[in-house]
Short mmCIF file of C-alpha atoms in Angstrom, two decimals:
data_model
loop_
_atom_site.label_atom_id
_atom_site.label_comp_id
_atom_site.label_asym_id
_atom_site.label_seq_id
_atom_site.Cartn_x
_atom_site.Cartn_y
_atom_site.Cartn_z
CA MET A 10 43.84 -49.47 4.94
CA ILE A 11 45.36 -47.60 2.38
CA LEU A 12 45.78 -44.21 3.88
CA VAL A 13 47.38 -45.73 6.81
CA SER A 14 49.66 -47.50 3.25
CA LEU A 15 50.42 -43.47 2.53
CA ILE A 16 51.34 -42.14 5.52
CA GLY A 17 53.64 -45.50 6.53
CA LEU A 18 55.18 -45.38 3.02
CA LEU A 19 55.84 -41.95 3.71
CA PHE A 20 57.14 -41.73 6.71
CA ILE A 21 59.17 -44.84 6.24
CA GLY A 22 60.78 -43.35 2.98
CA GLY A 23 61.68 -39.99 4.75
CA VAL A 24 63.69 -42.36 7.41
CA ALA A 25 65.42 -44.87 4.53
CA ALA A 26 66.31 -41.50 2.82
CA TRP A 27 67.87 -40.12 5.89
CA ILE A 28 70.05 -43.05 6.80
CA SER A 29 71.03 -43.67 3.22
CA GLU A 30 73.70 -40.72 3.37
CA ARG A 31 75.39 -42.55 5.01
CA PHE A 32 76.68 -44.54 2.57
CA ASP A 33 76.68 -41.80 -0.35
CA PRO A 34 75.54 -38.68 -0.74
CA ARG A 35 73.27 -39.23 -3.08
CA TYR A 36 71.02 -41.84 -2.20
CA PRO A 37 68.59 -39.66 -0.31
CA ARG A 38 66.98 -38.04 -3.43
CA VAL A 39 66.64 -41.51 -5.23
CA VAL A 40 65.21 -42.85 -1.97
CA ALA A 41 62.72 -39.87 -1.80
CA LEU A 42 62.01 -39.82 -5.26
CA VAL A 43 61.46 -43.59 -5.16
CA ALA A 44 59.48 -43.22 -2.12
CA MET A 45 57.16 -40.55 -3.96
CA LEU A 46 56.50 -42.63 -6.83
CA LEU A 47 55.68 -45.52 -4.67
CA ALA A 48 53.46 -42.36 -3.02
CA MET A 49 51.89 -41.67 -6.31
CA VAL A 50 50.74 -45.01 -7.04
CA LEU A 51 48.59 -45.56 -3.94
CA VAL A 52 47.25 -42.62 -4.87
CA LEU A 53 45.82 -42.90 -8.17
CA ALA A 54 45.03 -46.27 -6.65
CA LEU A 55 42.98 -44.51 -4.15
CA LEU A 56 41.16 -42.44 -7.23
CA ASN A 57 40.72 -45.21 -8.92
CA GLY A 58 37.62 -46.44 -6.58
CA VAL A 59 34.36 -45.55 -7.57
CA THR A 60 32.02 -43.97 -5.08
CA VAL A 61 28.90 -43.12 -4.77
CA GLY A 62 27.15 -40.41 -3.52
CA ASN A 63 28.82 -39.09 -0.46
CA GLN A 64 30.29 -41.84 0.38
CA PRO A 65 34.35 -41.48 1.19
CA LEU A 66 36.96 -43.15 -1.02
CA ALA A 67 38.53 -44.55 1.95
CA SER A 68 38.43 -44.40 5.42
CA ILE A 69 39.59 -46.47 8.68
CA ASN A 70 38.28 -45.95 11.64
CA ALA A 71 40.20 -47.90 14.67
CA SER A 72 39.40 -48.24 18.62
CA TRP A 73 43.12 -46.38 19.95
CA MET A 74 42.31 -46.38 23.99
CA PRO A 75 39.41 -47.96 23.96
CA ARG A 76 39.24 -47.35 28.02
CA PHE A 77 38.95 -43.14 27.15
CA GLY A 78 36.99 -43.47 24.16
CA ILE A 79 40.00 -42.83 22.26
CA SER A 80 39.49 -43.64 18.56
CA PHE A 81 41.95 -43.20 15.41
CA PHE A 82 39.71 -41.68 12.18
CA LEU A 83 40.99 -40.93 8.98
CA ALA A 84 39.06 -40.35 5.57
CA ALA A 85 39.32 -39.25 2.13
CA ASP A 86 36.35 -38.44 -0.06
CA GLY A 87 37.17 -36.87 -3.70
CA LEU A 88 38.49 -33.70 -2.80
CA SER A 89 41.17 -34.77 -0.08
CA GLY A 90 41.91 -37.25 -2.70
CA LEU A 91 42.79 -34.69 -5.21
CA LEU A 92 44.98 -32.70 -2.80
CA LEU A 93 46.61 -35.34 -1.87
CA LEU A 94 47.82 -36.03 -5.98
CA LEU A 95 48.72 -32.68 -6.03
CA THR A 96 50.86 -32.69 -2.87
CA VAL A 97 52.79 -35.91 -4.38
CA PHE A 98 53.32 -34.48 -7.66
CA LEU A 99 54.72 -31.70 -5.95
CA GLY A 100 56.77 -33.75 -4.49
CA ILE A 101 57.57 -35.18 -7.34
CA VAL A 102 58.44 -31.42 -8.63
CA ALA A 103 60.10 -30.67 -5.46
CA ILE A 104 63.27 -33.33 -5.51
CA GLY A 105 63.28 -33.64 -9.51
CA SER A 106 64.27 -29.41 -9.41
CA ALA A 107 66.43 -29.65 -6.45
CA TRP A 108 68.50 -33.05 -8.00
CA ASP A 109 71.27 -30.98 -9.26
CA GLU A 110 71.23 -27.97 -6.58
CA ILE A 111 71.86 -29.49 -3.90
CA THR A 112 75.22 -30.82 -3.76
CA GLU A 113 75.85 -30.62 0.07
CA ARG A 114 73.94 -31.53 2.89
#
């Protein structure tokens, strides 16, 4: 469930950053940074899980359209967890490096 939460958090953070520009041009960078920091917390919580052998850190398998035999499956093992950590870290670095560079849209 943590993988779905991570995807949902980043999606909602992106939409909130997009909408927040209407209130103040400085808000989107703050909203994006907060969303990425919360994503970092979720990824660190994911990596904190202990696995034995070839077990995934997290997985979800939900029936989406059972009539057609279509299901929704997400899984993260140790390597993909580290890649998620790298992605979130680089997202934070990108937001931080563009903090004063982007002044108009």
